[in-house]
Amino acid sequence: GEDVEQSLFLSVREGDSSVINCTYTDSSSTYLYWYKQEPGAGLQLLTYIFSNMDMKQDQRLTVLLNKKDKHLSLRIADTQTGDSAIYFCAERVGGRRALTFGSGTRLQVQP
Amino acid sequence: ETGVTQTPRHLVMGMTNKKSLKCEQHLGHNAMYWYKQSAKKPLELMFVYSLEERVENNSVPSRFSPECPNSSHLFLHLHTLQPEDSALYLCASSQDPPGQGDQKLFFGSGTQLSVL
């Protein structure tokens, strides 16, 4: 079955690195995604990784995928107050069109 | 701006009202989705349309009725809702089937629905 889990809350200081973690259960996941949601807004795609990759870097964002442990993480370097938001992990399983989402991790960045 | 526009942004309705949510995408996609977002719960997939045909319906109560008149527009018709239906309703679109490197869903800003 499909299940995506995330911790609910993370607090960091401005300038530090943030690491948001996600676990998933379906080994047939083909793509894994990170979305960001700011207050009153929809979900904004940040980055995604194909399941045969271990790592993807995009400016301040680094995605690590451990397929054996079904663990995905998002590292934000030099976290800024503008990074405060809810971050959602999502997976696409096999040929399905829709994504399965976790409950989201609220990132709070303190000045 | 993601290219997916939802209206209205906020909606308050009584349990006996009938209302509709609207979604429009300007991305040239051919698949559209309704998701429900409730506090502290994962996003719940409600409906998927591909080429204007409903291809997924995830055990959603009949008081929610989707309509996809063309590949750019998606509606969610609401009738005799319950207070527990209060949530943020998100529309998304994508290309179907997804091509290489085109595996992304784009979301609108959502309609915040309150049922009194």
CSV table of N, CA and C in Angstrom, one decimal, chain A:
chain,number,residue,atom,x,y,z
A,1,GLY,N,0.8,-1.2,0.0
A,1,GLY,CA,0.0,0.0,0.0
A,1,GLY,C,0.9,1.3,0.0
A,2,GLU,N,0.2,2.4,-0.2
A,2,GLU,CA,0.9,3.6,-0.3
A,2,GLU,C,0.8,4.4,1.0
A,3,ASP,N,1.9,4.8,1.6
A,3,ASP,CA,1.9,5.5,2.9
A,3,ASP,C,3.2,6.4,2.9
A,4,VAL,N,3.0,7.6,3.1
A,4,VAL,CA,4.1,8.6,3.2
A,4,VAL,C,4.1,9.3,4.5
A,5,GLU,N,5.2,9.2,5.3
A,5,GLU,CA,5.2,9.8,6.6
A,5,GLU,C,6.3,10.8,6.8
A,6,GLN,N,5.9,11.9,7.5
A,6,GLN,CA,6.9,12.9,7.8
A,6,GLN,C,6.7,13.4,9.3
A,7,SER,N,7.7,13.9,9.9
A,7,SER,CA,7.5,14.5,11.2
A,7,SER,C,6.8,15.8,11.0
A,8,LEU,N,6.1,16.3,12.0
A,8,LEU,CA,5.2,17.4,11.9
A,8,LEU,C,5.8,18.8,12.0
A,9,PHE,N,6.9,18.8,12.7
A,9,PHE,CA,7.5,20.2,13.0
A,9,PHE,C,9.0,20.2,13.0
A,10,LEU,N,9.6,21.3,12.5
A,10,LEU,CA,11.0,21.5,12.6
A,10,LEU,C,11.3,22.9,12.9
A,11,SER,N,12.2,23.3,13.8
A,11,SER,CA,12.5,24.6,14.1
A,11,SER,C,14.0,24.8,14.0
A,12,VAL,N,14.5,25.8,13.2
A,12,VAL,CA,15.9,26.0,13.0
A,12,VAL,C,16.1,27.5,13.1
A,13,ARG,N,17.4,27.9,13.3
A,13,ARG,CA,17.8,29.3,13.3
A,13,ARG,C,18.2,29.7,11.9
A,14,GLU,N,18.0,31.0,11.7
A,14,GLU,CA,18.3,31.6,10.4
A,14,GLU,C,19.8,31.4,10.1
A,15,GLY,N,20.2,30.9,8.9
A,15,GLY,CA,21.6,30.6,8.6
A,15,GLY,C,22.0,29.2,8.8
A,16,ASP,N,21.3,28.5,9.6
A,16,ASP,CA,21.6,27.0,9.8
A,16,ASP,C,21.0,26.2,8.6
A,17,SER,N,21.4,25.0,8.5
A,17,SER,CA,20.8,24.1,7.6
A,17,SER,C,19.6,23.4,8.2
A,18,SER,N,18.6,23.1,7.3
A,18,SER,CA,17.4,22.4,7.7
A,18,SER,C,17.4,21.0,7.0
A,19,VAL,N,17.0,20.0,7.7
A,19,VAL,CA,16.9,18.7,7.1
A,19,VAL,C,15.5,18.2,7.4
A,20,ILE,N,14.7,18.0,6.4
A,20,ILE,CA,13.3,17.5,6.5
A,20,ILE,C,13.3,16.0,6.0
A,21,ASN,N,12.8,15.1,6.8
A,21,ASN,CA,12.8,13.7,6.4
A,21,ASN,C,11.5,13.2,6.1
A,22,CYS,N,11.5,12.1,5.3
A,22,CYS,CA,10.3,11.5,4.8
A,22,CYS,C,10.5,10.0,4.6
A,23,THR,N,9.6,9.2,5.0
A,23,THR,CA,9.7,7.7,4.7
A,23,THR,C,8.4,7.3,3.9
A,24,TYR,N,8.6,6.4,3.0
A,24,TYR,CA,7.5,5.9,2.2
A,24,TYR,C,7.6,4.4,2.2
A,25,THR,N,6.5,3.8,1.8
A,25,THR,CA,6.4,2.3,2.0
A,25,THR,C,6.4,1.6,0.6
A,26,ASP,N,6.0,2.3,-0.5
A,26,ASP,CA,5.8,1.5,-1.7
A,26,ASP,C,7.1,1.5,-2.5
A,27,SER,N,7.7,0.3,-2.7
A,27,SER,CA,9.0,0.1,-3.3
A,27,SER,C,8.9,0.4,-4.8
A,28,SER,N,7.7,0.5,-5.4
A,28,SER,CA,7.5,0.7,-6.8
A,28,SER,C,7.4,2.2,-7.1
A,29,SER,N,7.8,3.1,-6.1
A,29,SER,CA,7.8,4.5,-6.4
A,29,SER,C,8.7,4.8,-7.5
A,30,THR,N,8.3,5.6,-8.5
A,30,THR,CA,9.2,6.0,-9.6
A,30,THR,C,9.8,7.4,-9.4
A,31,TYR,N,9.0,8.3,-8.9
A,31,TYR,CA,9.5,9.7,-8.7
A,31,TYR,C,9.1,10.1,-7.3
A,32,LEU,N,9.9,10.9,-6.6
A,32,LEU,CA,9.6,11.4,-5.3
A,32,LEU,C,9.8,12.9,-5.4
A,33,TYR,N,9.0,13.6,-4.7
A,33,TYR,CA,8.8,15.1,-4.8
A,33,TYR,C,8.9,15.8,-3.5
A,34,TRP,N,9.3,17.1,-3.5
A,34,TRP,CA,9.2,18.0,-2.4
A,34,TRP,C,8.4,19.2,-2.9
A,35,TYR,N,7.3,19.5,-2.2
A,35,TYR,CA,6.5,20.7,-2.4
A,35,TYR,C,6.5,21.6,-1.2
A,36,LYS,N,6.4,22.9,-1.4
A,36,LYS,CA,6.4,23.9,-0.4
A,36,LYS,C,5.0,24.6,-0.4
A,37,GLN,N,4.4,24.8,0.8
A,37,GLN,CA,3.2,25.5,0.9
A,37,GLN,C,3.3,26.6,1.9
A,38,GLU,N,3.2,27.8,1.4
A,38,GLU,CA,3.2,29.0,2.3
A,38,GLU,C,1.7,29.3,2.7
A,39,PRO,N,1.6,30.1,3.8
A,39,PRO,CA,0.2,30.3,4.3
A,39,PRO,C,-0.7,30.9,3.2
A,40,GLY,N,-1.9,30.4,3.1
A,40,GLY,CA,-2.9,30.9,2.2
A,40,GLY,C,-2.6,30.6,0.7
A,41,ALA,N,-1.7,29.7,0.5
A,41,ALA,CA,-1.3,29.4,-0.9
A,41,ALA,C,-1.4,27.9,-1.2
A,42,GLY,N,-1.3,27.6,-2.5
A,42,GLY,CA,-1.3,26.2,-2.9
A,42,GLY,C,0.1,25.6,-2.8
A,43,LEU,N,0.3,24.4,-3.3
A,43,LEU,CA,1.6,23.7,-3.2
A,43,LEU,C,2.5,24.1,-4.4
A,44,GLN,N,3.7,24.5,-4.1
A,44,GLN,CA,4.7,24.9,-5.1
A,44,GLN,C,5.7,23.8,-5.2
A,45,LEU,N,5.9,23.3,-6.4
A,45,LEU,CA,6.9,22.2,-6.6
A,45,LEU,C,8.3,22.8,-6.4
A,46,LEU,N,9.1,22.2,-5.5
A,46,LEU,CA,10.5,22.6,-5.2
A,46,LEU,C,11.5,21.8,-6.1
A,47,THR,N,11.3,20.5,-6.0
A,47,THR,CA,12.3,19.7,-6.7
A,47,THR,C,11.7,18.2,-6.7
A,48,TYR,N,12.3,17.4,-7.6
A,48,TYR,CA,11.9,16.0,-7.6
A,48,TYR,C,13.1,15.2,-8.0
A,49,ILE,N,13.0,13.9,-7.7
A,49,ILE,CA,14.1,13.0,-8.0
A,49,ILE,C,13.6,11.7,-8.5
A,50,PHE,N,14.2,11.2,-9.5
A,50,PHE,CA,13.9,9.9,-10.1
A,50,PHE,C,14.4,8.8,-9.2
A,51,SER,N,13.7,7.7,-9.1
A,51,SER,CA,14.0,6.7,-8.1
A,51,SER,C,15.3,6.0,-8.3
A,52,ASN,N,16.0,6.1,-9.5
A,52,ASN,CA,17.3,5.5,-9.7
A,52,ASN,C,18.4,6.4,-9.4
A,53,MET,N,18.1,7.6,-8.8
A,53,MET,CA,19.1,8.5,-8.4
A,53,MET,C,19.3,8.5,-6.9
A,54,ASP,N,20.5,8.8,-6.4
A,54,ASP,CA,20.7,8.9,-5.0
A,54,ASP,C,20.6,10.3,-4.4
A,55,MET,N,21.0,11.3,-5.3
A,55,MET,CA,21.1,12.6,-4.8
A,55,MET,C,20.8,13.6,-6.0
A,56,LYS,N,20.2,14.7,-5.6
A,56,LYS,CA,20.0,15.8,-6.6
A,56,LYS,C,20.2,17.1,-5.9
A,57,GLN,N,21.0,18.0,-6.5
A,57,GLN,CA,21.2,19.3,-5.9
A,57,GLN,C,20.7,20.4,-6.8
A,58,ASP,N,20.1,21.4,-6.2
A,58,ASP,CA,19.5,22.5,-6.9
A,58,ASP,C,19.7,23.7,-6.1
A,59,GLN,N,20.7,24.5,-6.3
A,59,GLN,CA,21.1,25.7,-5.5
A,59,GLN,C,21.1,25.3,-4.0
A,60,ARG,N,20.3,25.9,-3.2
A,60,ARG,CA,20.4,25.6,-1.7
A,60,ARG,C,19.7,24.3,-1.3
A,61,LEU,N,19.1,23.6,-2.3
A,61,LEU,CA,18.4,22.4,-1.9
A,61,LEU,C,19.2,21.2,-2.3
A,62,THR,N,19.2,20.2,-1.4
A,62,THR,CA,19.8,18.9,-1.7
A,62,THR,C,18.8,17.8,-1.3
A,63,VAL,N,18.5,17.0,-2.3
A,63,VAL,CA,17.6,15.8,-2.0
A,63,VAL,C,18.5,14.6,-2.0
A,64,LEU,N,18.3,13.8,-0.9
A,64,LEU,CA,19.0,12.5,-0.8
A,64,LEU,C,17.9,11.4,-0.7
A,65,LEU,N,18.2,10.3,-1.5
A,65,LEU,CA,17.2,9.2,-1.6
A,65,LEU,C,18.0,7.9,-1.2
A,66,ASN,N,17.5,7.3,-0.2
A,66,ASN,CA,18.0,5.9,0.2
A,66,ASN,C,16.9,5.0,-0.1
A,67,LYS,N,17.0,4.3,-1.3
A,67,LYS,CA,15.9,3.5,-1.8
A,67,LYS,C,15.8,2.2,-0.9
A,68,LYS,N,16.9,1.7,-0.4
A,68,LYS,CA,16.9,0.5,0.4
A,68,LYS,C,16.0,0.7,1.7
A,69,ASP,N,16.2,1.9,2.3
A,69,ASP,CA,15.5,2.2,3.5
A,69,ASP,C,14.2,3.0,3.2
A,70,LYS,N,13.9,3.3,2.0
A,70,LYS,CA,12.7,4.0,1.6
A,70,LYS,C,12.7,5.4,2.4
A,71,HIS,N,13.8,6.1,2.3
A,71,HIS,CA,13.9,7.3,3.1
A,71,HIS,C,14.4,8.4,2.1
A,72,LEU,N,13.7,9.5,2.2
A,72,LEU,CA,13.9,10.7,1.4
A,72,LEU,C,14.2,11.9,2.3
A,73,SER,N,15.1,12.7,2.0
A,73,SER,CA,15.3,13.9,2.8
A,73,SER,C,15.6,15.1,1.9
A,74,LEU,N,15.2,16.3,2.5
A,74,LEU,CA,15.4,17.6,1.8
A,74,LEU,C,16.3,18.4,2.7
A,75,ARG,N,17.5,18.8,2.2
A,75,ARG,CA,18.3,19.7,3.0
A,75,ARG,C,18.3,21.1,2.4
A,76,ILE,N,18.0,22.1,3.3
A,76,ILE,CA,18.0,23.5,2.8
A,76,ILE,C,19.2,24.1,3.5
A,77,ALA,N,20.2,24.6,2.7
A,77,ALA,CA,21.3,25.2,3.2
A,77,ALA,C,21.0,26.7,3.5
A,78,ASP,N,21.7,27.3,4.5
A,78,ASP,CA,21.6,28.7,4.8
A,78,ASP,C,20.1,29.1,4.9
A,79,THR,N,19.4,28.4,5.7
A,79,THR,CA,17.9,28.6,5.8
A,79,THR,C,17.6,30.1,6.1
A,80,GLN,N,16.6,30.6,5.4
A,80,GLN,CA,16.2,32.0,5.6
A,80,GLN,C,14.8,32.0,6.2
A,81,THR,N,14.4,33.2,6.7
A,81,THR,CA,13.0,33.3,7.3
A,81,THR,C,11.9,33.1,6.2
A,82,GLY,N,12.3,33.4,4.9
A,82,GLY,CA,11.3,33.1,3.8
A,82,GLY,C,11.1,31.7,3.5
A,83,ASP,N,12.0,30.8,4.1
A,83,ASP,CA,11.8,29.4,3.9
A,83,ASP,C,10.7,28.8,4.9
A,84,SER,N,10.3,29.6,5.8
A,84,SER,CA,9.2,29.1,6.8
A,84,SER,C,8.0,28.8,6.0
A,85,ALA,N,7.5,27.6,6.1
A,85,ALA,CA,6.4,27.1,5.3
A,85,ALA,C,6.2,25.6,5.7
A,86,ILE,N,5.2,25.0,5.1
A,86,ILE,CA,5.0,23.5,5.3
A,86,ILE,C,5.6,22.8,4.0
A,87,TYR,N,6.3,21.8,4.3
A,87,TYR,CA,7.0,21.1,3.2
A,87,TYR,C,6.4,19.7,3.1
A,88,PHE,N,5.9,19.3,1.9
A,88,PHE,CA,5.3,18.0,1.7
A,88,PHE,C,6.2,17.2,0.8
A,89,CYS,N,6.3,15.9,1.3
A,89,CYS,CA,6.9,14.9,0.5
A,89,CYS,C,5.8,14.1,-0.3
A,90,ALA,N,6.1,13.7,-1.5
A,90,ALA,CA,5.1,13.0,-2.3
A,90,ALA,C,5.8,12.0,-3.1
A,91,GLU,N,5.0,10.9,-3.5
A,91,GLU,CA,5.6,9.9,-4.3
A,91,GLU,C,4.6,9.6,-5.5
A,92,ARG,N,5.2,9.2,-6.6
A,92,ARG,CA,4.4,8.7,-7.7
A,92,ARG,C,4.7,7.2,-7.8
A,93,VAL,N,3.7,6.4,-7.8
A,93,VAL,CA,3.9,5.0,-7.8
A,93,VAL,C,3.6,4.4,-9.2
A,94,GLY,N,4.5,3.7,-9.7
A,94,GLY,CA,4.3,3.0,-11.0
A,94,GLY,C,3.8,4.0,-12.1
A,95,GLY,N,2.7,3.6,-12.7
A,95,GLY,CA,2.1,4.4,-13.8
A,95,GLY,C,1.0,5.3,-13.4
A,96,ARG,N,0.8,5.4,-12.0
A,96,ARG,CA,-0.3,6.2,-11.6
A,96,ARG,C,-0.1,7.7,-11.9
A,97,ARG,N,-1.2,8.3,-12.2
A,97,ARG,CA,-1.1,9.8,-12.6
A,97,ARG,C,-0.9,10.6,-11.3
A,98,ALA,N,-1.7,10.3,-10.3
A,98,ALA,CA,-1.8,11.1,-9.1
A,98,ALA,C,-0.6,10.8,-8.1
A,99,LEU,N,-0.3,11.8,-7.3
A,99,LEU,CA,0.8,11.7,-6.3
A,99,LEU,C,0.1,11.4,-4.9
A,100,THR,N,0.9,10.6,-4.1
A,100,THR,CA,0.5,10.4,-2.7
A,100,THR,C,1.3,11.2,-1.8
A,101,PHE,N,0.7,12.0,-1.0
A,101,PHE,CA,1.4,13.0,-0.2
A,101,PHE,C,1.5,12.6,1.3
A,102,GLY,N,2.5,13.1,2.0
A,102,GLY,CA,2.6,13.0,3.4
A,102,GLY,C,1.8,14.1,4.1
A,103,SER,N,1.8,14.2,5.4
A,103,SER,CA,1.0,15.2,6.1
A,103,SER,C,1.7,16.5,6.2
A,104,GLY,N,2.9,16.6,5.8
A,104,GLY,CA,3.6,17.9,5.8
A,104,GLY,C,4.4,18.1,7.0
A,105,THR,N,5.6,18.8,6.9
A,105,THR,CA,6.4,19.2,8.0
A,105,THR,C,6.4,20.7,8.0
A,106,ARG,N,6.0,21.3,9.1
A,106,ARG,CA,6.1,22.7,9.3
A,106,ARG,C,7.4,23.2,9.7
A,107,LEU,N,8.1,24.0,8.9
A,107,LEU,CA,9.4,24.5,9.2
A,107,LEU,C,9.3,25.9,9.7
A,108,GLN,N,9.8,26.1,10.9
A,108,GLN,CA,9.8,27.5,11.5
A,108,GLN,C,11.3,27.9,11.5
A,109,VAL,N,11.6,29.1,10.9
A,109,VAL,CA,12.9,29.6,10.9
A,109,VAL,C,12.9,30.8,11.9
A,110,GLN,N,13.8,30.7,12.9
A,110,GLN,CA,13.8,31.8,13.9
A,110,GLN,C,15.0,32.8,13.5
A,111,PRO,N,14.7,34.1,13.6
A,111,PRO,CA,15.8,35.0,13.3
A,111,PRO,C,16.9,35.0,14.3
